[in-house]
mmCIF file of C-alpha atoms in Angstrom:
data_model
loop_
_atom_site.group_PDB
_atom_site.id
_atom_site.type_symbol
_atom_site.label_atom_id
_atom_site.label_comp_id
_atom_site.label_asym_id
_atom_site.label_seq_id
_atom_site.Cartn_x
_atom_site.Cartn_y
_atom_site.Cartn_z
ATOM 1 C CA UNK A 232 0.000 0.000 0.000
ATOM 2 C CA UNK A 233 1.368 3.414 -0.948
ATOM 3 C CA UNK A 234 2.006 6.144 1.608
ATOM 4 C CA UNK A 235 -0.707 8.281 0.011
ATOM 5 C CA UNK A 236 -3.285 5.525 0.516
ATOM 6 C CA UNK A 237 -2.296 5.134 4.178
ATOM 7 C CA UNK A 238 -2.670 8.862 4.753
ATOM 8 C CA UNK A 239 -6.149 8.855 3.134
ATOM 9 C CA UNK A 240 -7.219 5.856 5.261
ATOM 10 C CA UNK A 241 -6.105 7.536 8.496
ATOM 11 C CA UNK A 242 -7.832 10.761 7.427
ATOM 12 C CA UNK A 243 -11.067 8.953 6.643
ATOM 13 C CA UNK A 244 -10.997 7.145 10.006
ATOM 14 C CA UNK A 245 -10.416 10.406 11.908
ATOM 15 C CA UNK A 246 -13.139 12.164 9.927
ATOM 16 C CA UNK A 247 -15.535 9.311 10.647
ATOM 17 C CA UNK A 248 -14.750 9.453 14.389
ATOM 18 C CA UNK A 249 -15.278 13.207 14.421
ATOM 19 C CA UNK A 250 -18.598 12.801 12.622
ATOM 20 C CA UNK A 251 -19.776 10.104 15.057
ATOM 21 C CA UNK A 252 -18.742 12.152 18.110
ATOM 22 C CA UNK A 253 -20.439 15.255 16.737
ATOM 23 C CA UNK A 254 -23.624 13.302 16.110
ATOM 24 C CA UNK A 255 -23.583 11.891 19.666
ATOM 25 C CA UNK A 256 -23.014 15.342 21.138
ATOM 26 C CA UNK A 257 -25.892 16.776 19.102
ATOM 27 C CA UNK A 258 -28.172 13.919 20.194
ATOM 28 C CA UNK A 259 -27.336 14.482 23.880
ATOM 29 C CA UNK A 260 -27.915 18.217 23.475
ATOM 30 C CA UNK A 261 -31.351 17.665 21.928
ATOM 31 C CA UNK A 262 -32.222 15.135 24.603
ATOM 32 C CA UNK A 263 -31.265 17.531 27.394
ATOM 33 C CA UNK A 264 -33.170 20.347 25.727
ATOM 34 C CA UNK A 265 -36.267 18.149 25.460
ATOM 35 C CA UNK A 266 -35.996 17.265 29.161
ATOM 36 C CA UNK A 267 -35.770 20.978 29.919
ATOM 37 C CA UNK A 268 -38.931 21.583 27.893
ATOM 38 C CA UNK A 269 -40.841 18.934 29.802
ATOM 39 C CA UNK A 270 -39.724 20.154 33.218
ATOM 40 C CA UNK A 271 -40.093 23.896 32.725
ATOM 41 C CA UNK A 272 -43.447 25.520 32.071
ATOM 42 C CA UNK A 273 -41.712 28.540 30.553
ATOM 43 C CA UNK A 274 -40.132 26.438 27.787
ATOM 44 C CA UNK A 275 -42.760 23.713 27.446
ATOM 45 C CA UNK A 276 -43.941 23.375 23.856
ATOM 46 C CA UNK A 277 -46.969 21.244 24.852
ATOM 47 C CA UNK A 278 -47.936 23.471 27.758
ATOM 48 C CA UNK A 279 -50.957 22.143 29.728
ATOM 49 C CA UNK A 280 -54.276 23.834 29.101
ATOM 50 C CA UNK A 281 -54.975 23.991 32.850
ATOM 51 C CA UNK A 282 -52.851 25.054 35.810
ATOM 52 C CA UNK A 283 -52.579 24.819 39.605
ATOM 53 C CA UNK A 284 -54.726 22.373 41.538
ATOM 54 C CA UNK A 285 -57.882 23.181 39.613
ATOM 55 C CA UNK A 286 -58.599 22.873 35.918
ATOM 56 C CA UNK A 287 -58.549 26.558 35.019
ATOM 57 C CA UNK A 288 -58.947 27.377 31.300
ATOM 58 C CA UNK A 289 -56.106 29.339 29.728
ATOM 59 C CA UNK A 290 -58.407 32.296 29.001
ATOM 60 C CA UNK A 291 -58.885 32.681 32.765
ATOM 61 C CA UNK A 292 -55.258 32.003 33.630
ATOM 62 C CA UNK A 293 -54.330 35.588 34.499
ATOM 63 C CA UNK A 294 -57.397 36.113 36.689
ATOM 64 C CA UNK A 295 -57.419 35.687 40.439
ATOM 65 C CA UNK A 296 -58.836 32.316 41.512
ATOM 66 C CA UNK A 297 -61.088 32.435 44.607
ATOM 67 C CA UNK A 298 -59.644 30.377 47.457
ATOM 68 C CA UNK A 299 -62.687 28.085 47.743
ATOM 69 C CA UNK A 300 -62.193 26.986 44.120
ATOM 70 C CA UNK A 301 -58.689 25.682 44.811
ATOM 71 C CA UNK A 302 -60.200 22.582 46.389
ATOM 72 C CA UNK A 303 -62.716 20.010 45.190
ATOM 73 C CA UNK A 304 -66.303 21.150 45.682
ATOM 74 C CA UNK A 305 -68.456 18.643 47.558
ATOM 75 C CA UNK A 306 -72.185 19.136 48.073
ATOM 76 C CA UNK A 307 -73.713 17.037 50.859
ATOM 77 C CA UNK A 308 -77.338 16.882 51.905
ATOM 78 C CA UNK A 309 -80.818 15.681 51.090
ATOM 79 C CA UNK A 310 -82.419 16.259 47.718
ATOM 80 C CA UNK A 311 -85.487 18.430 47.203
ATOM 81 C CA UNK A 312 -88.562 16.186 47.416
ATOM 82 C CA UNK A 313 -91.486 17.049 45.165
ATOM 83 C CA UNK A 314 -95.260 16.737 45.232
ATOM 84 C CA UNK A 315 -96.036 14.265 42.488
ATOM 85 C CA UNK A 316 -99.786 14.636 42.989
ATOM 86 C CA UNK A 317 -99.694 18.209 41.693
ATOM 87 C CA UNK A 318 -98.125 17.011 38.429
ATOM 88 C CA UNK A 319 -99.982 13.738 38.114
ATOM 89 C CA UNK A 320 -100.554 14.017 34.347
ATOM 90 C CA UNK A 321 -97.135 15.414 33.452
ATOM 91 C CA UNK A 322 -94.868 12.369 33.368
ATOM 92 C CA UNK A 323 -92.514 11.166 30.694
ATOM 93 C CA UNK A 324 -93.673 7.943 29.059
ATOM 94 C CA UNK A 325 -90.241 6.527 29.882
ATOM 95 C CA UNK A 326 -89.211 5.665 33.431
ATOM 96 C CA UNK A 327 -86.512 3.880 35.430
ATOM 97 C CA UNK A 328 -87.131 0.357 36.720
ATOM 98 C CA UNK A 329 -84.742 -1.119 39.306
ATOM 99 C CA UNK A 330 -84.542 -3.945 41.807
ATOM 100 C CA UNK A 331 -84.892 -6.566 39.080
ATOM 101 C CA UNK A 332 -84.004 -10.098 40.287
ATOM 102 C CA UNK A 333 -80.863 -11.479 38.657
ATOM 103 C CA UNK A 334 -82.732 -14.370 37.014
ATOM 104 C CA UNK A 335 -85.678 -12.315 35.742
ATOM 105 C CA UNK A 336 -85.813 -11.992 31.943
ATOM 106 C CA UNK A 337 -87.483 -9.645 29.512
ATOM 107 C CA UNK A 338 -90.541 -11.846 29.042
ATOM 108 C CA UNK A 339 -91.260 -11.896 32.786
ATOM 109 C CA UNK A 340 -91.037 -8.102 32.903
ATOM 110 C CA UNK A 341 -93.449 -7.741 29.998
ATOM 111 C CA UNK A 342 -95.897 -10.081 31.717
ATOM 112 C CA UNK A 343 -95.786 -8.000 34.912
ATOM 113 C CA UNK A 344 -96.397 -4.639 33.226
ATOM 114 C CA UNK A 345 -98.679 -5.860 30.442
ATOM 115 C CA UNK A 346 -101.660 -5.108 32.694
ATOM 116 C CA UNK A 347 -100.791 -1.403 32.675
ATOM 117 C CA UNK A 348 -99.890 -1.007 28.993
ATOM 118 C CA UNK A 349 -100.188 -3.602 26.255
ATOM 119 C CA UNK A 350 -97.843 -1.619 23.971
ATOM 120 C CA UNK A 351 -94.948 -1.190 26.378
ATOM 121 C CA UNK A 352 -91.315 -1.291 25.190
ATOM 122 C CA UNK A 353 -88.459 -2.677 27.298
ATOM 123 C CA UNK A 354 -85.285 -0.590 26.948
ATOM 124 C CA UNK A 355 -82.618 -2.969 28.280
ATOM 125 C CA UNK A 356 -79.497 -2.428 26.113
ATOM 126 C CA UNK A 357 -77.233 -4.851 28.010
ATOM 127 C CA UNK A 358 -79.800 -7.654 28.145
ATOM 128 C CA UNK A 359 -79.035 -10.877 26.290
ATOM 129 C CA UNK A 360 -81.381 -13.840 26.551
ATOM 130 C CA UNK A 361 -78.531 -16.352 26.497
ATOM 131 C CA UNK A 362 -76.807 -14.733 29.511
ATOM 132 C CA UNK A 363 -78.208 -15.723 32.875
ATOM 133 C CA UNK A 364 -77.492 -12.483 34.730
ATOM 134 C CA UNK A 365 -78.034 -8.957 33.412
ATOM 135 C CA UNK A 366 -77.996 -5.478 34.940
ATOM 136 C CA UNK A 367 -80.667 -5.168 37.662
ATOM 137 C CA UNK A 368 -82.196 -2.061 36.092
ATOM 138 C CA UNK A 369 -83.635 -0.857 32.794
ATOM 139 C CA UNK A 370 -86.086 1.652 31.309
ATOM 140 C CA UNK A 371 -89.666 0.970 30.336
ATOM 141 C CA UNK A 372 -91.492 3.015 27.722
ATOM 142 C CA UNK A 373 -95.284 3.196 27.912
ATOM 143 C CA UNK A 374 -97.547 4.359 25.119
ATOM 144 C CA UNK A 375 -98.883 7.313 27.142
ATOM 145 C CA UNK A 376 -98.264 9.197 30.384
ATOM 146 C CA UNK A 377 -101.749 8.144 31.510
ATOM 147 C CA UNK A 378 -100.501 4.566 31.732
ATOM 148 C CA UNK A 379 -97.610 5.743 33.906
ATOM 149 C CA UNK A 380 -100.078 7.464 36.254
ATOM 150 C CA UNK A 381 -102.140 4.274 36.500
ATOM 151 C CA UNK A 382 -99.003 2.283 37.358
ATOM 152 C CA UNK A 383 -97.908 4.689 40.100
ATOM 153 C CA UNK A 384 -101.314 4.399 41.776
ATOM 154 C CA UNK A 385 -100.526 0.730 42.426
ATOM 155 C CA UNK A 386 -97.180 1.556 44.002
ATOM 156 C CA UNK A 387 -96.094 2.482 47.509
ATOM 157 C CA UNK A 388 -94.160 5.780 47.475
ATOM 158 C CA UNK A 389 -91.027 5.934 49.625
ATOM 159 C CA UNK A 390 -88.939 9.072 50.232
ATOM 160 C CA UNK A 391 -85.352 8.643 51.382
ATOM 161 C CA UNK A 392 -82.948 11.560 51.486
ATOM 162 C CA UNK A 393 -85.400 13.577 49.416
ATOM 163 C CA UNK A 394 -85.418 10.938 46.643
ATOM 164 C CA UNK A 395 -88.812 9.523 45.676
ATOM 165 C CA UNK A 396 -89.114 5.846 44.752
ATOM 166 C CA UNK A 397 -92.329 4.014 43.901
ATOM 167 C CA UNK A 398 -92.192 0.374 45.000
ATOM 168 C CA UNK A 399 -94.312 -2.105 43.060
ATOM 169 C CA UNK A 400 -94.962 -5.373 44.900
ATOM 170 C CA UNK A 401 -94.933 -8.435 42.634
ATOM 171 C CA UNK A 402 -94.865 -12.189 43.121
ATOM 172 C CA UNK A 403 -91.981 -13.868 41.343
ATOM 173 C CA UNK A 404 -91.324 -17.601 41.701
ATOM 174 C CA UNK A 405 -93.648 -17.714 44.701
ATOM 175 C CA UNK A 406 -91.684 -14.984 46.466
ATOM 176 C CA UNK A 407 -92.645 -11.380 47.164
ATOM 177 C CA UNK A 408 -90.412 -8.872 45.372
ATOM 178 C CA UNK A 409 -90.397 -5.081 45.177
ATOM 179 C CA UNK A 410 -89.560 -3.442 41.860
ATOM 180 C CA UNK A 411 -88.388 0.152 42.139
ATOM 181 C CA UNK A 412 -89.892 2.758 39.806
ATOM 182 C CA UNK A 413 -88.491 6.264 39.391
ATOM 183 C CA UNK A 414 -90.647 8.415 37.066
ATOM 184 C CA UNK A 415 -89.612 11.665 35.432
ATOM 185 C CA UNK A 416 -91.787 14.753 35.782
ATOM 186 C CA UNK A 417 -91.823 16.917 32.668
ATOM 187 C CA UNK A 418 -91.710 19.990 34.889
ATOM 188 C CA UNK A 419 -88.312 18.787 36.153
ATOM 189 C CA UNK A 420 -86.748 19.487 32.762
ATOM 190 C CA UNK A 421 -86.612 23.292 33.063
ATOM 191 C CA UNK A 422 -86.018 26.011 35.589
ATOM 192 C CA UNK A 423 -86.196 29.725 34.758
ATOM 193 C CA UNK A 424 -86.195 32.759 36.988
ATOM 194 C CA UNK A 425 -89.534 34.604 36.962
ATOM 195 C CA UNK A 426 -90.028 36.899 33.996
ATOM 196 C CA UNK A 427 -90.260 39.941 36.276
ATOM 197 C CA UNK A 428 -86.719 39.243 37.499
ATOM 198 C CA UNK A 429 -85.311 38.331 34.094
ATOM 199 C CA UNK A 430 -86.513 41.686 32.727
ATOM 200 C CA UNK A 431 -83.873 43.460 34.844
ATOM 201 C CA UNK A 432 -80.989 41.403 33.405
ATOM 202 C CA UNK A 433 -78.877 42.523 30.434
ATOM 203 C CA UNK A 434 -79.867 41.155 27.049
ATOM 204 C CA UNK A 435 -76.734 39.014 26.738
ATOM 205 C CA UNK A 436 -77.958 36.485 29.327
ATOM 206 C CA UNK A 437 -80.565 35.328 26.830
ATOM 207 C CA UNK A 438 -77.751 34.221 24.530
ATOM 208 C CA UNK A 439 -75.182 31.487 25.189
ATOM 209 C CA UNK A 440 -72.542 33.884 26.521
ATOM 210 C CA UNK A 441 -72.720 32.814 30.176
ATOM 211 C CA UNK A 442 -73.922 29.247 29.589
ATOM 212 C CA UNK A 443 -72.124 26.109 30.758
ATOM 213 C CA UNK A 444 -72.544 22.451 29.858
ATOM 214 C CA UNK A 445 -73.210 20.062 32.752
ATOM 215 C CA UNK A 446 -72.636 16.351 32.285
ATOM 216 C CA UNK A 447 -72.757 13.035 34.157
ATOM 217 C CA UNK A 448 -76.118 13.961 35.692
ATOM 218 C CA UNK A 449 -77.812 11.215 37.670
ATOM 219 C CA UNK A 450 -81.373 10.347 36.675
ATOM 220 C CA UNK A 451 -82.683 11.750 39.961
ATOM 221 C CA UNK A 452 -81.072 15.153 39.423
ATOM 222 C CA UNK A 453 -83.737 17.511 38.085
ATOM 223 C CA UNK A 454 -83.491 21.153 37.052
ATOM 224 C CA UNK A 455 -84.419 22.700 40.395
ATOM 225 C CA UNK A 456 -81.995 20.382 42.197
ATOM 226 C CA UNK A 457 -79.197 21.385 39.826
ATOM 227 C CA UNK A 458 -80.077 24.977 40.674
ATOM 228 C CA UNK A 459 -79.469 24.207 44.359
ATOM 229 C CA UNK A 460 -75.989 22.769 43.710
ATOM 230 C CA UNK A 461 -74.899 25.654 41.508
ATOM 231 C CA UNK A 462 -76.373 28.415 43.671
ATOM 232 C CA UNK A 463 -74.491 27.056 46.669
ATOM 233 C CA UNK A 464 -71.101 27.735 45.110
ATOM 234 C CA UNK A 465 -71.540 30.133 42.185
ATOM 235 C CA UNK A 466 -74.797 32.059 42.686
ATOM 236 C CA UNK A 467 -77.020 33.926 40.217
ATOM 237 C CA UNK A 468 -78.373 31.033 38.152
ATOM 238 C CA UNK A 469 -80.800 32.334 35.544
ATOM 239 C CA UNK A 470 -81.936 29.075 33.948
ATOM 240 C CA UNK A 471 -81.348 25.320 33.968
ATOM 241 C CA UNK A 472 -82.299 22.978 31.123
ATOM 242 C CA UNK A 473 -82.005 19.192 31.341
ATOM 243 C CA UNK A 474 -81.486 17.555 27.941
ATOM 244 C CA UNK A 475 -84.050 14.867 27.077
ATOM 245 C CA UNK A 476 -84.597 12.237 24.393
ATOM 246 C CA UNK A 477 -87.578 11.712 22.095
ATOM 247 C CA UNK A 478 -89.588 10.419 25.077
ATOM 248 C CA UNK A 479 -88.822 13.563 27.122
ATOM 249 C CA UNK A 480 -86.625 11.481 29.419
ATOM 250 C CA UNK A 481 -83.284 12.887 30.695
ATOM 251 C CA UNK A 482 -80.120 11.914 28.832
ATOM 252 C CA UNK A 483 -77.651 12.834 31.599
ATOM 253 C CA UNK A 484 -76.603 16.263 30.334
ATOM 254 C CA UNK A 485 -77.877 19.808 30.573
ATOM 255 C CA UNK A 486 -77.205 23.540 30.224
ATOM 256 C CA UNK A 487 -77.015 26.260 32.856
ATOM 257 C CA UNK A 488 -77.036 30.017 32.218
ATOM 258 C CA UNK A 489 -75.687 32.450 34.807
ATOM 259 C CA UNK A 490 -76.652 36.065 35.268
ATOM 260 C CA UNK A 491 -73.107 37.441 35.410
ATOM 261 C CA UNK A 492 -69.629 36.737 34.105
ATOM 262 C CA UNK A 493 -68.149 36.096 37.542
ATOM 263 C CA UNK A 494 -70.538 33.224 38.343
ATOM 264 C CA UNK A 495 -69.925 31.731 34.915
ATOM 265 C CA UNK A 496 -66.160 32.053 35.355
ATOM 266 C CA UNK A 497 -66.159 30.376 38.776
ATOM 267 C CA UNK A 498 -68.233 27.476 37.481
ATOM 268 C CA UNK A 499 -65.746 26.889 34.647
ATOM 269 C CA UNK A 500 -62.816 27.016 37.078
ATOM 270 C CA UNK A 501 -64.475 24.511 39.424
ATOM 271 C CA UNK A 502 -64.986 22.052 36.539
ATOM 272 C CA UNK A 503 -66.612 19.464 38.856
ATOM 273 C CA UNK A 504 -68.983 19.230 41.805
ATOM 274 C CA UNK A 505 -69.127 16.023 43.836
ATOM 275 C CA UNK A 506 -72.687 15.233 44.946
ATOM 276 C CA UNK A 507 -73.126 13.073 48.042
ATOM 277 C CA UNK A 508 -76.538 12.104 49.373
ATOM 278 C CA UNK A 509 -78.207 9.008 50.806
ATOM 279 C CA UNK A 510 -79.275 7.686 47.393
ATOM 280 C CA UNK A 511 -76.903 9.383 44.960
ATOM 281 C CA UNK A 512 -73.137 9.800 44.757
ATOM 282 C CA UNK A 513 -72.121 11.484 41.527
ATOM 283 C CA UNK A 514 -69.406 13.782 40.167
ATOM 284 C CA UNK A 515 -71.024 16.408 37.943
ATOM 285 C CA UNK A 516 -68.937 17.805 35.113
ATOM 286 C CA UNK A 517 -68.978 21.511 34.176
ATOM 287 C CA UNK A 518 -67.570 22.753 30.866
ATOM 288 C CA UNK A 519 -68.047 25.774 28.572
ATOM 289 C CA UNK A 520 -71.143 25.295 26.436
ATOM 290 C CA UNK A 521 -70.574 25.098 22.690
ATOM 291 C CA UNK A 522 -73.724 25.331 20.621
ATOM 292 C CA UNK A 523 -73.996 22.879 17.741
#
């Protein structure tokens, strides 16, 4: 091998080593820089949308957060019981049915309620005839609210913690059972402040400007009850609307409009309210309302 070839080989090896070392140094630099981004909020590329202990939207980030909102909000107490007799003809055709024995099937349920409505529909999404045990609750859909009224007249009403349950006594396999019925009053879908009070509010409250979305609502949480939760912490609730399906039965979501920006802002900061009562334990979600 000539001396020129040896020189070129040594040069190439040194150049290759320099290139490898430079690449490794660059890789370590980028890795350290990425770690710095992840650990420092001032350099973080994917900066979190929320900050501190509470989920505060970025648009509210520079505002002062009230001290009570820096902790989880927990509402404890009894629900508001209602007078069902005053709304006896204003029920949804769909209602909750619980306390179903584990070995009771769809046909047995139809046979029990056939006497109240021959056109009833069993809404039991998780039910499968080939599976022995199903969820112990479902929804029944009657052909009219009049049939629901007739059914409730055969039941024994029980109030526990402000929650109304109508117990229907049935005989199943020679044993006495109690099926639990929870109807939905149509008047429970809405709450609005009296018109005389609303007249004094600015026009913008009739739009969606100060409206929040509420989710994960339990089937026993009606509009006036939601008002109680929200008034406790945020105040100035103008209206509450519970979303319903084609049978005017609640779907588990709703909308709440506040009378001022501060109440709206505090509700968004809170993000959740934990509800604890004798019959219901639920974490209600609060988010900005987006129409459409």
